[in-house]
Amino acid sequence: SRLYENNPKIVAQARIGLAKCYNELDWIYESEDLLNRIKRDSLPTSLAKEYAHARAGLLLKQQRHSEAAEQLKSAVKRKGSESLDKAREYYLIGQLYKMQGNNKEAFKYFGKAISQNPPYELEFNARIRQTECLTNQNKKSILRKLICSRVFSNASINI
């Protein structure tokens, strides 16, 4: 960031990457300080979603789940992220909403994870989590969908 100090976009991008590294090292104070400096020094709009992704990682480390869910919702739309990454982030958003007791939103985001065509294990877990979010009256219809889907295609379960 010092080498390209005349180019604010490159400086912000380097600082965002450094903040992500600090998150992984559990250097929470340094990461938060760096992210605050990025925001203060005017963040380029093209990096807003990358910034949200780094901020969400920090908020997750700080156990601030409701704020992390909001940041992840904007971060998941960033360019260049792969379908698997999006599916994992949607799944994480669903988990965060489930922890908060917001089953309707959790169900929606587990469905978005499934729609990204993730690997079998992620799809299976998302479908199971969706059934946990439902009331008793809707569980039978979802269980039928699970049995008819490829998740339980070989299972012989009676409802």
XYZ file of N, CA, C and O in Angstrom, residues 43-150:
432
model
N -13.662 4.803 0.635
C -13.597 3.524 -0.053
C -14.132 3.664 -1.478
O -15.231 4.187 -1.674
N -13.369 3.204 -2.485
C -13.907 3.224 -3.852
C -15.149 2.335 -3.945
O -15.185 1.250 -3.347
N -16.143 2.776 -4.667
C -17.394 2.016 -4.754
C -17.198 0.637 -5.374
O -17.935 -0.285 -5.063
N -16.191 0.488 -6.228
C -15.946 -0.814 -6.855
C -15.452 -1.849 -5.853
O -15.512 -3.049 -6.121
N -14.979 -1.408 -4.691
C -14.481 -2.336 -3.676
C -15.424 -2.461 -2.478
O -15.069 -3.085 -1.476
N -16.606 -1.911 -2.585
C -17.541 -1.921 -1.456
C -17.919 -3.336 -1.039
O -18.013 -3.637 0.156
N -18.110 -4.230 -1.996
C -18.511 -5.594 -1.666
C -17.351 -6.398 -1.084
O -17.538 -7.224 -0.196
N -16.144 -6.146 -1.559
C -14.966 -6.790 -0.967
C -14.768 -6.306 0.464
O -14.404 -7.079 1.350
N -14.998 -5.036 0.683
C -14.910 -4.464 2.022
C -15.951 -5.124 2.933
O -15.656 -5.477 4.078
N -17.165 -5.292 2.421
C -18.230 -5.927 3.203
C -17.855 -7.356 3.569
O -18.147 -7.824 4.673
N -17.179 -8.046 2.658
C -16.739 -9.416 2.924
C -15.719 -9.448 4.060
O -15.815 -10.277 4.971
N -14.760 -8.548 4.027
C -13.757 -8.474 5.096
C -14.412 -8.059 6.408
O -14.087 -8.604 7.476
N -15.337 -7.121 6.354
C -16.029 -6.651 7.550
C -16.872 -7.775 8.151
O -16.937 -7.937 9.371
N -17.512 -8.584 7.298
C -18.316 -9.706 7.786
C -17.436 -10.717 8.522
O -17.835 -11.245 9.567
N -16.243 -10.978 7.989
C -15.322 -11.883 8.666
C -14.947 -11.377 10.046
O -14.886 -12.144 11.015
N -14.711 -10.089 10.150
C -14.390 -9.481 11.445
C -15.572 -9.600 12.406
O -15.408 -9.980 13.569
N -16.764 -9.291 11.927
C -17.951 -9.347 12.783
C -18.240 -10.764 13.257
O -18.700 -10.971 14.387
N -17.969 -11.750 12.416
C -18.136 -13.143 12.831
C -17.157 -13.497 13.945
O -17.518 -14.184 14.902
N -15.934 -13.034 13.828
C -14.935 -13.274 14.875
C -15.346 -12.620 16.181
O -15.034 -13.112 17.259
N -16.043 -11.493 16.088
C -16.482 -10.766 17.274
C -17.838 -11.253 17.794
O -18.381 -10.682 18.727
N -18.389 -12.297 17.189
C -19.682 -12.858 17.588
C -20.838 -11.868 17.438
O -21.816 -11.924 18.169
N -20.743 -10.953 16.498
C -21.801 -9.977 16.225
C -22.584 -10.482 15.008
O -22.439 -9.990 13.897
N -23.431 -11.468 15.246
C -24.050 -12.231 14.165
C -25.040 -11.454 13.320
O -25.077 -11.622 12.101
N -25.852 -10.616 13.932
C -26.861 -9.903 13.129
C -26.191 -8.923 12.172
O -26.607 -8.787 11.017
N -25.140 -8.249 12.629
C -24.414 -7.334 11.754
C -23.651 -8.099 10.671
O -23.574 -7.641 9.521
N -23.118 -9.248 11.037
C -22.374 -10.061 10.070
C -23.286 -10.547 8.947
O -22.883 -10.572 7.780
N -24.517 -10.917 9.292
C -25.460 -11.380 8.271
C -25.732 -10.280 7.250
O -25.770 -10.537 6.041
N -25.906 -9.056 7.731
C -26.166 -7.931 6.816
C -24.960 -7.674 5.905
O -25.121 -7.407 4.716
N -23.763 -7.742 6.449
C -22.563 -7.529 5.636
C -22.398 -8.652 4.615
O -22.030 -8.406 3.467
N -22.675 -9.891 5.023
C -22.557 -11.020 4.100
C -23.562 -10.922 2.959
O -23.266 -11.324 1.831
N -24.746 -10.395 3.248
C -25.757 -10.261 2.203
C -25.272 -9.345 1.079
O -25.548 -9.595 -0.085
N -24.549 -8.308 1.426
C -24.025 -7.439 0.372
C -22.738 -8.014 -0.222
O -22.464 -7.825 -1.399
N -21.972 -8.744 0.565
C -20.704 -9.298 0.078
C -20.915 -10.446 -0.903
O -20.087 -10.655 -1.798
N -21.993 -11.163 -0.768
C -22.212 -12.332 -1.616
C -22.408 -11.938 -3.083
O -22.194 -12.742 -3.983
N -22.724 -10.683 -3.330
C -22.969 -10.210 -4.694
C -21.708 -9.723 -5.396
O -21.777 -9.222 -6.504
N -20.546 -9.888 -4.755
C -19.319 -9.354 -5.355
C -18.943 -10.135 -6.610
O -19.241 -11.318 -6.746
N -18.276 -9.434 -7.508
C -17.881 -10.024 -8.786
C -16.705 -10.967 -8.582
O -15.867 -10.759 -7.724
N -16.653 -11.989 -9.409
C -15.522 -12.892 -9.399
C -15.612 -14.007 -8.378
O -14.804 -14.912 -8.394
N -16.609 -13.958 -7.492
C -16.715 -15.053 -6.533
C -17.386 -16.238 -7.218
O -18.304 -16.091 -8.014
N -16.905 -17.397 -6.903
C -17.386 -18.617 -7.552
C -18.713 -19.062 -6.960
O -19.099 -18.640 -5.867
N -19.385 -19.939 -7.665
C -20.681 -20.436 -7.234
C -20.574 -21.160 -5.894
O -21.447 -21.018 -5.040
N -19.505 -21.914 -5.679
C -19.323 -22.614 -4.412
C -19.166 -21.625 -3.267
O -19.738 -21.805 -2.187
N -18.408 -20.559 -3.490
C -18.245 -19.538 -2.453
C -19.582 -18.888 -2.110
O -19.894 -18.659 -0.944
N -20.363 -18.604 -3.142
C -21.680 -18.002 -2.910
C -22.578 -18.956 -2.133
O -23.286 -18.542 -1.215
N -22.546 -20.231 -2.503
C -23.371 -21.217 -1.802
C -22.973 -21.300 -0.331
O -23.832 -21.347 0.553
N -21.680 -21.297 -0.062
C -21.216 -21.358 1.317
C -21.627 -20.109 2.096
O -22.006 -20.191 3.264
N -21.566 -18.951 1.443
C -21.954 -17.716 2.115
C -23.460 -17.661 2.363
O -23.904 -17.228 3.428
N -24.255 -18.114 1.390
C -25.696 -18.177 1.612
C -26.021 -19.126 2.761
O -26.882 -18.844 3.597
N -25.328 -20.244 2.816
C -25.531 -21.209 3.899
C -25.190 -20.561 5.246
O -25.918 -20.705 6.223
N -24.105 -19.826 5.279
C -23.692 -19.145 6.508
C -24.717 -18.099 6.929
O -25.052 -17.977 8.115
N -25.250 -17.357 5.964
C -26.295 -16.375 6.275
C -27.512 -17.093 6.863
O -28.103 -16.641 7.843
N -27.869 -18.229 6.266
C -28.975 -19.025 6.801
C -28.721 -19.471 8.232
O -29.619 -19.403 9.087
N -27.497 -19.894 8.513
C -27.151 -20.302 9.876
C -27.263 -19.127 10.848
O -27.750 -19.282 11.972
N -26.804 -17.962 10.412
C -26.869 -16.786 11.279
C -28.316 -16.410 11.591
O -28.654 -16.087 12.731
N -29.183 -16.448 10.578
C -30.589 -16.147 10.819
C -31.239 -17.208 11.709
O -32.069 -16.894 12.561
N -30.865 -18.455 11.532
C -31.400 -19.537 12.368
C -30.999 -19.316 13.823
O -31.806 -19.498 14.739
N -29.758 -18.901 14.056
C -29.293 -18.629 15.417
C -30.077 -17.486 16.055
O -30.271 -17.467 17.271
N -30.522 -16.545 15.249
C -31.287 -15.399 15.748
C -32.763 -15.728 15.910
O -33.531 -14.906 16.403
N -33.175 -16.905 15.454
C -34.576 -17.298 15.562
C -35.440 -16.841 14.411
O -36.652 -16.957 14.456
N -34.837 -16.312 13.356
C -35.580 -15.850 12.184
C -35.634 -16.996 11.172
O -34.875 -17.046 10.210
N -36.568 -17.922 11.399
C -36.648 -19.130 10.579
C -37.052 -18.858 9.133
O -36.612 -19.556 8.225
N -37.867 -17.851 8.916
C -38.314 -17.535 7.550
C -37.127 -17.117 6.684
O -36.954 -17.618 5.570
N -36.303 -16.206 7.187
C -35.123 -15.767 6.432
C -34.101 -16.891 6.313
O -33.454 -17.041 5.281
N -33.952 -17.674 7.371
C -33.004 -18.796 7.336
C -33.413 -19.769 6.232
O -32.562 -20.211 5.444
N -34.703 -20.101 6.151
C -35.201 -21.006 5.119
C -34.886 -20.461 3.729
O -34.433 -21.193 2.846
N -35.088 -19.160 3.552
C -34.848 -18.512 2.254
C -33.372 -18.630 1.857
O -33.061 -18.984 0.708
N -32.463 -18.373 2.776
C -31.047 -18.402 2.431
C -30.497 -19.820 2.285
O -29.585 -20.042 1.493
N -31.054 -20.779 3.005
C -30.661 -22.167 2.752
C -31.101 -22.572 1.344
O -30.400 -23.281 0.631
N -32.269 -22.068 0.922
C -32.741 -22.326 -0.443
C -31.832 -21.696 -1.486
O -31.573 -22.287 -2.537
N -31.331 -20.493 -1.198
C -30.402 -19.853 -2.129
C -29.100 -20.642 -2.228
O -28.496 -20.711 -3.299
N -28.672 -21.222 -1.116
C -27.467 -22.056 -1.147
C -27.684 -23.267 -2.045
O -26.823 -23.623 -2.848
N -28.853 -23.867 -1.945
C -29.179 -25.032 -2.773
C -29.236 -24.644 -4.246
O -28.783 -25.390 -5.116
N -29.743 -23.447 -4.541
C -29.896 -23.019 -5.935
C -28.551 -22.769 -6.632
O -28.506 -22.676 -7.852
N -27.470 -22.671 -5.882
C -26.148 -22.462 -6.477
C -25.533 -23.766 -6.981
O -24.397 -23.774 -7.459
N -26.265 -24.869 -6.860
C -25.802 -26.188 -7.285
C -24.468 -26.549 -6.603
O -23.476 -26.817 -7.273
N -24.486 -26.584 -5.269
C -23.252 -26.868 -4.529
C -22.935 -28.362 -4.530
O -23.738 -29.173 -5.010
N -21.803 -28.739 -3.964
C -21.506 -30.168 -3.811
C -22.577 -30.855 -2.963
O -23.290 -30.209 -2.177
N -22.630 -32.157 -3.087
C -23.682 -32.958 -2.454
C -23.815 -32.674 -0.962
O -24.914 -32.484 -0.457
N -22.710 -32.661 -0.236
C -22.766 -32.504 1.222
C -23.374 -31.161 1.627
O -24.159 -31.095 2.574
N -23.010 -30.117 0.920
C -23.555 -28.799 1.239
C -25.044 -28.741 0.917
O -25.841 -28.211 1.700
N -25.426 -29.304 -0.202
C -26.848 -29.326 -0.562
C -27.646 -30.138 0.452
O -28.717 -29.710 0.910
N -27.118 -31.283 0.829
C -27.781 -32.150 1.796
C -27.987 -31.411 3.127
O -29.079 -31.391 3.679
N -26.927 -30.785 3.612
C -27.023 -30.059 4.882
C -27.976 -28.871 4.785
O -28.706 -28.586 5.739
N -27.990 -28.191 3.655
C -28.906 -27.057 3.487
C -30.359 -27.539 3.498
O -31.228 -26.894 4.099
N -30.623 -28.658 2.851
C -31.993 -29.189 2.853
C -32.419 -29.632 4.257
O -33.560 -29.395 4.665
N -31.516 -30.237 4.982
C -31.823 -30.643 6.353
C -32.099 -29.410 7.210
O -33.045 -29.364 7.993
N -31.267 -28.396 7.055
C -31.460 -27.154 7.827
C -32.781 -26.493 7.474
O -33.415 -25.879 8.334
N -33.190 -26.603 6.208
C -34.479 -26.030 5.827
C -35.609 -26.703 6.589
O -36.540 -26.035 7.022
N -35.524 -28.021 6.758
C -36.591 -28.711 7.494
C -36.622 -28.282 8.952
O -37.686 -28.261 9.562
N -35.462 -27.926 9.516
C -35.421 -27.450 10.902
C -36.107 -26.094 11.058
O -36.523 -25.737 12.154
N -36.197 -25.348 9.983
C -36.773 -24.003 10.031
C -38.286 -23.995 9.916
O -38.911 -22.958 10.120
N -38.872 -25.115 9.578
C -40.306 -25.138 9.297
C -41.134 -25.452 10.524
O -40.673 -26.086 11.470
N -42.386 -25.043 10.472
C -43.338 -25.425 11.503
C -43.784 -26.854 11.229
O -43.553 -27.395 10.150
N -44.430 -27.459 12.166
C -44.838 -28.865 12.034
C -45.759 -29.108 10.852
O -45.731 -30.167 10.255
N -46.605 -28.132 10.505
C -47.558 -28.338 9.420
C -46.874 -28.434 8.059
O -47.369 -29.084 7.158
N -45.731 -27.784 7.885
C -45.053 -27.804 6.594
C -43.996 -28.903 6.491
O -43.487 -29.152 5.418
N -43.650 -29.547 7.597
C -42.567 -30.525 7.582
C -42.868 -31.724 6.698
O -41.996 -32.229 6.018
N -44.115 -32.164 6.672
C -44.446 -33.341 5.858
C -44.224 -33.067 4.375
O -43.697 -33.908 3.663
N -44.605 -31.888 3.924
C -44.418 -31.584 2.499
C -42.938 -31.470 2.160
O -42.507 -31.920 1.097
N -42.144 -30.912 3.054
C -40.704 -30.809 2.802
C -40.058 -32.179 2.847
O -39.176 -32.485 2.040
N -40.483 -33.028 3.776
C -39.925 -34.387 3.829
C -40.234 -35.144 2.541
O -39.397 -35.890 2.038
N -41.421 -34.922 1.995
C -41.748 -35.560 0.707
C -40.808 -35.062 -0.394
O -40.350 -35.833 -1.231
N -40.528 -33.745 -0.381
C -39.601 -33.194 -1.375
C -38.204 -33.773 -1.210
O -37.519 -34.057 -2.188
N -37.785 -33.957 0.044
C -36.467 -34.546 0.293
C -36.394 -35.969 -0.242
O -35.402 -36.367 -0.842
N -37.442 -36.715 -0.009
C -37.458 -38.101 -0.463
C -37.466 -38.167 -1.984
O -36.792 -38.999 -2.586
N -38.195 -37.257 -2.618
C -38.269 -37.249 -4.079
C -37.011 -36.684 -4.723
O -36.730 -36.956 -5.883
N -36.258 -35.885 -3.985
C -35.053 -35.276 -4.557
C -33.930 -36.289 -4.609
O -34.030 -37.400 -4.126
N -32.834 -35.854 -5.174
C -31.690 -36.750 -5.292
C -31.024 -36.995 -3.949
O -30.223 -37.903 -3.809
